[in-house]
XYZ file of C-alpha atoms in Angstrom:
484
model
C 68.049 77.510 86.453
C 70.059 80.120 88.394
C 69.324 78.434 91.734
C 70.479 75.161 90.181
C 73.986 76.619 89.775
C 74.429 76.884 93.524
C 73.793 73.292 94.540
C 76.019 72.425 97.523
C 77.834 69.401 98.848
C 76.750 68.657 102.399
C 79.247 68.201 105.230
C 77.984 64.623 105.531
C 78.948 63.948 101.903
C 82.396 65.447 102.469
C 82.935 63.398 105.628
C 81.977 60.246 103.719
C 84.411 61.184 100.939
C 87.193 61.644 103.505
C 86.411 58.352 105.286
C 89.175 55.766 104.989
C 86.835 53.319 103.262
C 86.305 55.747 100.396
C 89.714 57.434 100.372
C 92.089 55.865 97.869
C 94.953 58.197 98.792
C 97.415 57.194 101.510
C 97.457 59.095 104.814
C 101.127 59.726 105.589
C 101.340 63.392 106.651
C 101.599 64.501 110.276
C 101.771 68.067 111.695
C 105.530 68.370 111.151
C 105.280 67.217 107.528
C 102.383 69.610 106.898
C 104.240 72.554 108.452
C 107.335 71.781 106.403
C 105.223 71.517 103.238
C 103.959 75.027 103.942
C 107.466 76.364 104.593
C 108.718 74.490 101.540
C 106.248 76.327 99.330
C 106.449 79.793 100.901
C 110.204 80.232 101.176
C 111.452 80.558 97.632
C 111.503 83.305 95.038
C 110.119 85.838 97.515
C 112.956 85.771 99.990
C 115.727 85.310 97.418
C 114.513 87.832 94.813
C 111.532 90.046 95.664
C 112.899 91.425 98.937
C 115.546 93.499 97.177
C 113.306 94.708 94.349
C 110.517 95.847 96.676
C 112.992 97.625 98.964
C 114.740 99.440 96.103
C 111.628 100.585 94.265
C 108.932 100.990 96.913
C 109.620 100.727 100.640
C 113.324 101.166 101.407
C 114.416 99.642 104.750
C 110.720 99.668 105.736
C 110.254 96.635 103.506
C 110.149 94.788 106.842
C 106.863 96.611 107.525
C 105.602 95.591 104.068
C 106.197 91.952 104.997
C 104.270 92.445 108.234
C 101.289 94.037 106.428
C 101.205 91.324 103.764
C 101.522 88.650 106.451
C 98.589 90.218 108.314
C 96.329 89.738 105.298
C 97.565 86.175 104.867
C 97.064 85.456 108.585
C 93.444 86.610 108.420
C 92.847 84.318 105.442
C 94.913 81.578 107.105
C 92.646 81.582 110.177
C 89.667 81.010 107.875
C 91.520 78.276 105.975
C 92.332 76.585 109.303
C 88.663 76.334 110.341
C 87.651 74.939 106.957
C 90.526 72.445 106.965
C 89.571 71.189 110.444
C 85.940 70.688 109.349
C 86.367 69.383 105.799
C 89.288 66.917 105.608
C 89.082 66.537 101.820
C 91.606 67.453 99.132
C 90.795 70.515 97.068
C 91.468 73.450 99.390
C 89.332 76.535 98.658
C 87.527 74.686 95.859
C 86.091 72.145 98.310
C 85.293 74.816 100.905
C 83.435 76.867 98.299
C 81.417 73.787 97.258
C 80.226 73.339 100.847
C 79.270 76.977 101.443
C 78.443 78.777 98.195
C 77.604 76.027 95.740
C 78.934 74.302 92.666
C 79.299 77.272 90.307
C 81.338 79.293 92.832
C 83.375 76.161 93.583
C 84.141 75.816 89.865
C 85.262 79.451 89.716
C 87.607 78.861 92.654
C 88.964 75.597 91.275
C 89.623 77.115 87.859
C 91.109 80.156 89.580
C 93.471 78.009 91.694
C 95.053 76.796 88.471
C 96.385 80.340 88.056
C 98.063 80.057 91.446
C 99.495 76.555 91.344
C 100.083 75.838 87.647
C 101.485 79.211 86.648
C 103.145 79.580 90.044
C 105.128 76.378 89.559
C 106.117 77.482 86.044
C 107.207 80.893 87.358
C 109.389 79.419 90.076
C 110.871 76.880 87.646
C 112.105 79.772 85.475
C 113.695 81.327 88.568
C 115.305 77.967 89.422
C 116.792 77.873 85.937
C 118.436 81.256 86.473
C 120.090 80.249 89.755
C 121.304 76.909 88.359
C 122.796 78.587 85.285
C 124.569 81.097 87.542
C 125.942 78.411 89.865
C 127.214 76.339 86.931
C 128.870 79.442 85.483
C 130.673 79.979 88.812
C 132.353 76.583 88.409
C 133.172 77.118 84.744
C 130.204 75.395 83.108
C 128.450 77.887 80.859
C 125.134 76.686 79.442
C 124.324 78.026 75.959
C 121.719 80.786 76.171
C 119.718 78.948 73.520
C 118.764 76.242 76.035
C 118.484 78.219 79.285
C 116.346 81.217 78.324
C 112.725 81.734 77.330
C 112.210 81.848 73.535
C 109.594 84.606 73.953
C 109.465 87.892 75.842
C 106.597 90.317 76.320
C 107.048 94.046 76.924
C 105.343 97.362 76.209
C 105.923 96.863 72.497
C 104.380 93.380 72.437
C 105.797 89.905 71.826
C 109.384 89.313 70.720
C 111.586 86.278 70.168
C 114.940 85.956 71.927
C 116.591 83.458 69.617
C 116.559 80.798 72.339
C 115.031 77.371 71.693
C 113.763 76.397 75.148
C 114.480 76.996 78.820
C 115.689 73.455 79.411
C 116.637 73.704 83.131
C 113.115 74.964 83.895
C 111.583 72.017 82.034
C 113.972 69.636 83.799
C 113.046 70.670 87.348
C 109.316 70.416 86.575
C 109.814 66.929 85.098
C 111.891 65.826 88.096
C 109.366 67.060 90.684
C 106.465 65.559 88.701
C 108.180 62.156 88.700
C 108.730 62.373 92.464
C 105.069 63.234 93.055
C 103.917 60.263 90.966
C 106.116 57.888 92.978
C 104.426 58.800 96.255
C 103.345 61.451 98.761
C 105.488 59.914 101.509
C 108.620 60.080 99.354
C 107.728 63.605 98.230
C 107.287 64.727 101.833
C 110.657 63.244 102.834
C 112.375 65.039 99.955
C 110.640 68.285 100.887
C 111.646 67.939 104.553
C 115.314 67.616 103.605
C 115.159 70.547 101.200
C 113.380 72.766 103.748
C 116.048 72.063 106.355
C 118.782 73.010 103.856
C 117.254 76.330 102.858
C 116.302 77.316 106.413
C 119.883 76.620 107.548
C 121.191 78.744 104.649
C 118.861 81.613 105.582
C 119.886 81.387 109.242
C 123.566 81.439 108.204
C 122.969 84.641 106.245
C 121.150 86.266 109.175
C 123.594 85.017 111.821
C 126.821 85.976 110.039
C 125.342 89.004 108.253
C 124.448 90.803 111.502
C 128.121 91.631 112.054
C 128.229 93.529 108.740
C 125.124 95.674 109.283
C 125.686 99.425 108.994
C 122.803 101.115 110.823
C 123.251 104.221 108.636
C 121.652 102.174 105.849
C 118.458 102.124 107.924
C 118.279 105.920 108.013
C 115.723 107.051 107.119
C 113.865 103.831 107.854
C 110.881 105.131 105.879
C 112.269 107.199 102.961
C 110.344 110.321 101.941
C 107.568 109.744 99.422
C 108.527 110.586 95.830
C 105.279 109.598 94.109
C 102.400 107.106 94.280
C 103.778 103.823 95.581
C 107.310 105.215 95.784
C 108.448 105.206 99.406
C 106.646 106.730 102.347
C 103.583 104.856 103.598
C 102.141 104.482 100.102
C 105.408 102.780 99.120
C 105.147 100.454 102.108
C 101.624 99.450 101.049
C 102.704 98.963 97.430
C 105.649 96.931 98.697
C 103.196 94.761 100.631
C 101.354 94.024 97.393
C 104.622 93.168 95.636
C 105.909 90.819 98.351
C 102.511 89.134 98.642
C 103.850 86.726 96.023
C 106.378 85.672 98.675
C 103.578 84.241 100.835
C 101.804 82.301 98.124
C 101.770 78.636 99.005
C 100.833 78.286 102.672
C 97.307 77.496 101.490
C 98.708 74.574 99.470
C 98.864 72.675 102.776
C 95.062 72.451 102.712
C 95.109 70.580 99.380
C 96.629 67.525 101.118
C 93.819 66.967 103.657
C 93.037 63.470 102.364
C 96.680 62.494 102.877
C 96.940 63.848 106.448
C 96.909 61.335 109.304
C 94.693 63.481 111.556
C 93.495 66.357 109.342
C 91.057 67.913 111.809
C 93.883 68.481 114.301
C 96.954 68.779 112.112
C 95.788 70.924 109.169
C 95.350 74.123 111.238
C 98.777 73.513 112.799
C 100.443 73.121 109.399
C 98.773 76.196 107.884
C 99.309 78.653 110.740
C 102.724 77.409 111.928
C 104.250 77.611 108.439
C 102.894 81.140 107.953
C 104.237 82.404 111.303
C 107.695 80.823 110.867
C 108.072 82.217 107.341
C 107.026 85.718 108.419
C 109.678 85.804 111.142
C 112.364 84.663 108.680
C 111.259 87.224 106.072
C 111.458 90.125 108.523
C 114.889 89.042 109.779
C 116.273 88.645 106.245
C 114.895 91.998 105.053
C 116.412 93.858 108.019
C 119.779 92.143 107.550
C 119.753 92.760 103.801
C 118.925 96.485 104.020
C 121.416 96.863 106.854
C 124.326 95.494 104.811
C 123.417 97.165 101.481
C 121.805 100.555 100.905
C 118.271 99.921 99.672
C 118.864 101.992 96.511
C 121.279 99.332 95.243
C 119.017 96.317 95.761
C 117.105 96.271 92.456
C 119.017 93.200 91.243
C 118.015 89.575 90.494
C 120.029 88.173 93.434
C 120.007 90.738 96.290
C 121.309 88.351 98.950
C 124.310 87.507 96.775
C 124.920 91.267 96.386
C 124.859 91.689 100.156
C 127.484 88.966 100.540
C 129.689 90.653 97.927
C 129.270 94.006 99.706
C 130.374 92.458 102.996
C 133.696 91.542 101.350
C 135.925 88.542 101.957
C 134.411 87.908 105.365
C 131.282 86.425 103.792
C 132.661 85.317 100.406
C 132.516 81.681 101.516
C 128.751 82.027 101.897
C 128.059 82.974 98.246
C 127.952 79.431 96.745
C 126.042 78.202 99.793
C 123.395 80.900 99.256
C 122.966 79.845 95.626
C 122.656 76.206 96.649
C 120.080 77.237 99.251
C 118.156 79.218 96.640
C 118.161 76.263 94.245
C 117.005 73.949 97.016
C 114.364 76.435 98.093
C 112.943 76.900 94.626
C 112.938 73.118 94.067
C 110.624 72.543 97.016
C 108.343 75.387 95.890
C 107.914 73.721 92.488
C 107.212 70.418 94.242
C 104.491 71.756 96.544
C 102.792 73.882 93.882
C 102.598 70.902 91.523
C 101.279 68.849 94.450
C 98.566 71.417 95.158
C 97.479 71.679 91.521
C 97.211 67.925 91.012
C 95.083 67.571 94.183
C 92.700 70.323 93.078
C 92.304 68.598 89.690
C 91.782 65.283 91.508
C 89.000 66.726 93.680
C 87.244 68.382 90.749
C 87.409 65.170 88.706
C 86.151 63.124 91.681
C 83.107 65.412 91.747
C 82.533 64.881 88.025
C 83.411 68.469 87.073
C 86.463 67.366 85.090
C 87.136 64.238 83.049
C 86.966 61.091 85.184
C 90.452 59.950 84.137
C 91.806 62.808 86.267
C 90.440 61.015 89.349
C 92.379 57.800 88.753
C 94.771 56.700 91.514
C 97.907 54.703 90.718
C 97.395 51.075 91.860
C 100.895 50.863 93.364
C 101.888 54.394 94.407
C 98.387 55.488 95.504
C 98.816 58.943 93.968
C 96.586 60.760 91.444
C 99.135 60.072 88.752
C 97.237 61.226 85.660
C 96.458 64.673 87.099
C 100.051 64.921 88.314
C 101.470 64.088 84.864
C 99.052 66.417 83.041
C 99.874 69.235 85.480
C 103.590 68.614 85.037
C 103.340 68.665 81.241
C 101.514 71.984 81.154
C 103.831 73.540 83.749
C 106.879 72.370 81.778
C 105.396 73.845 78.584
C 104.847 77.283 80.123
C 108.167 77.253 82.018
C 110.098 76.268 78.909
C 108.661 78.927 76.607
C 107.572 82.028 78.540
C 109.341 84.669 80.686
C 109.064 84.837 84.466
C 107.407 88.275 84.555
C 104.406 87.345 82.418
C 103.849 84.100 84.331
C 104.180 85.757 87.741
C 101.525 88.381 86.983
C 98.865 85.678 86.702
C 99.616 84.119 90.070
C 98.832 86.774 92.685
C 95.355 87.682 91.428
C 94.273 84.030 91.418
C 95.449 83.524 94.986
C 93.870 86.725 96.284
C 90.498 85.806 94.749
C 90.633 82.401 96.457
C 91.444 84.096 99.785
C 88.479 86.485 99.434
C 86.045 83.626 98.759
C 87.377 81.515 101.656
C 86.949 84.437 104.089
C 83.372 85.025 102.933
C 82.726 81.267 103.100
C 83.456 81.138 106.837
C 80.723 83.699 107.542
C 78.250 81.712 105.437
C 79.161 78.391 107.066
C 78.699 79.834 110.557
C 75.134 80.688 109.527
C 74.268 77.490 107.630
C 76.126 74.953 109.830
C 76.408 76.590 113.277
C 76.495 73.297 115.189
C 78.896 71.357 112.972
C 81.968 70.031 114.841
C 85.029 72.193 114.344
C 88.565 71.162 115.271
C 89.567 74.833 115.020
C 87.402 77.955 115.145
C 88.350 81.232 113.483
C 88.251 83.858 116.276
C 86.139 87.024 116.186
C 83.813 86.028 113.383
C 82.670 87.971 111.360
C 85.353 90.613 112.051
C 88.358 88.456 111.049
C 86.805 87.119 107.802
C 85.544 90.568 106.762
C 88.964 92.134 107.381
C 90.645 89.277 105.518
C 88.371 89.676 102.496
C 88.848 93.457 102.450
C 92.654 93.333 102.767
C 92.908 90.775 99.964
C 90.444 92.631 97.720
C 92.354 95.901 98.155
C 95.511 94.112 97.025
C 93.605 92.722 94.022
C 92.387 96.205 93.136
C 95.972 97.504 93.144
C 97.073 95.046 90.445
C 97.505 96.269 86.822
C 94.485 96.310 84.485
C 96.161 93.844 82.128
C 96.209 91.288 84.941
C 92.452 91.693 85.375
C 91.903 91.289 81.627
C 93.858 88.010 81.674
C 91.825 86.840 84.677
C 88.552 87.536 82.827
C 89.866 85.731 79.735
C 90.901 82.732 81.801
C 87.520 82.635 83.538
C 85.714 82.784 80.181
C 87.500 79.581 79.133
C 86.501 78.006 82.449
C 82.847 78.949 82.003
C 82.774 77.275 78.592
C 84.086 74.023 80.117
C 81.642 74.231 83.030
C 78.507 74.776 80.956
C 79.425 72.318 78.190
C 80.777 69.463 80.344
C 80.854 69.922 84.120
C 77.160 70.598 84.796
C 76.148 67.503 82.828
C 78.531 65.213 84.708
C 78.317 66.669 88.227
C 78.040 63.816 90.737
C 76.451 66.128 93.328
C 73.750 67.062 90.837
C 73.189 63.388 89.942
C 73.056 62.469 93.646
C 70.346 65.053 94.316
C 68.276 63.896 91.341
C 68.227 60.250 92.463
């Protein structure tokens, strides 16, 4: 019975599933598109919001070091993702990799866990998008009523409260818009994302390029402020800051969910994953140094720290303020797009394996997209974005991602033992050192998260176990295949 839970999909089965004769999805994505998808998902709320908060409360100017530490953990996991993606060109990301190395039950845990990352991540970012849009409209004299641009519910130390609002309509709108685009086609979605990525990267480069002239190096002194308590400045603050800004890196792994839509996945997937991670890390470090150079870190605990830096610089950068907001809106739009894309592809893979209802595996006859999973994902994301606050949603995202990273790192070690001679388009270097370090770094970050986050994770997993044991095991195509 227990052994039966760990039935695996063979690499031969996965190769057959990825073969063009059996792949109903269209292959339109090259290395540039994949890299831009990664950048499109990573650069968003992290760079426009979290940089200031983490600097003000935890790391000071050394927030740049926090980004480097967090990027190191992501790079270790990214190297493992790259090997898997070059070997297993099938949609599903860590879910599919877990199925091939650790069996069906672990794969289910990962797939259910990825919903925390993609579904709640897209809802979180949609709420942030709503805030920037409301602010930009207010700048031009259009003030949206708070009843339709705020969450009806809030959750704090005293429990649940109502705000008097009806729904966060802008958040629902952006989810609906991105869902529609994803249904129409992956090629069209990629083109939209490419344009959006270029806009927000140009905006970020404008801030760095023009902001350098306004840097006051006294704001960098001391670069590492003296420790004032656990997680408050000093090296403990830098490490805590790394855990906080980890949210800023969530999304590069979403590239691996599009393997079945990549033109040459075994070559291009590793390029997309690693290139997007490296480019985003460089931009994050440059922005954090510019930001803390213009504004003293103690003043950066605000919702829009980059806008504050522009105001601090005076009239010389005033022209950049509306451009920054437009860049933030564009950036958050592409994050919503890619997270919804990732979630729908994970659902599609799980349904194709029989672990979810078969209607989720249907492909649109004209657009060649998994339209039912995309619409269902969009509806749930819109529901959560329209009703709940950004803080509560964001807490659920990081722990789901970190758990997926830990399992992927461990999976590489297992696959090297079970399939040592399988062809690999990319090989993770220094195995098992890199995977072990990656798993440890990610687990330490998981351990640092609040207890309430762990309780929610256990509750979410309990729901998943009920679905698995009442439906998924009975309809598993891998299990049926082995019994024939």
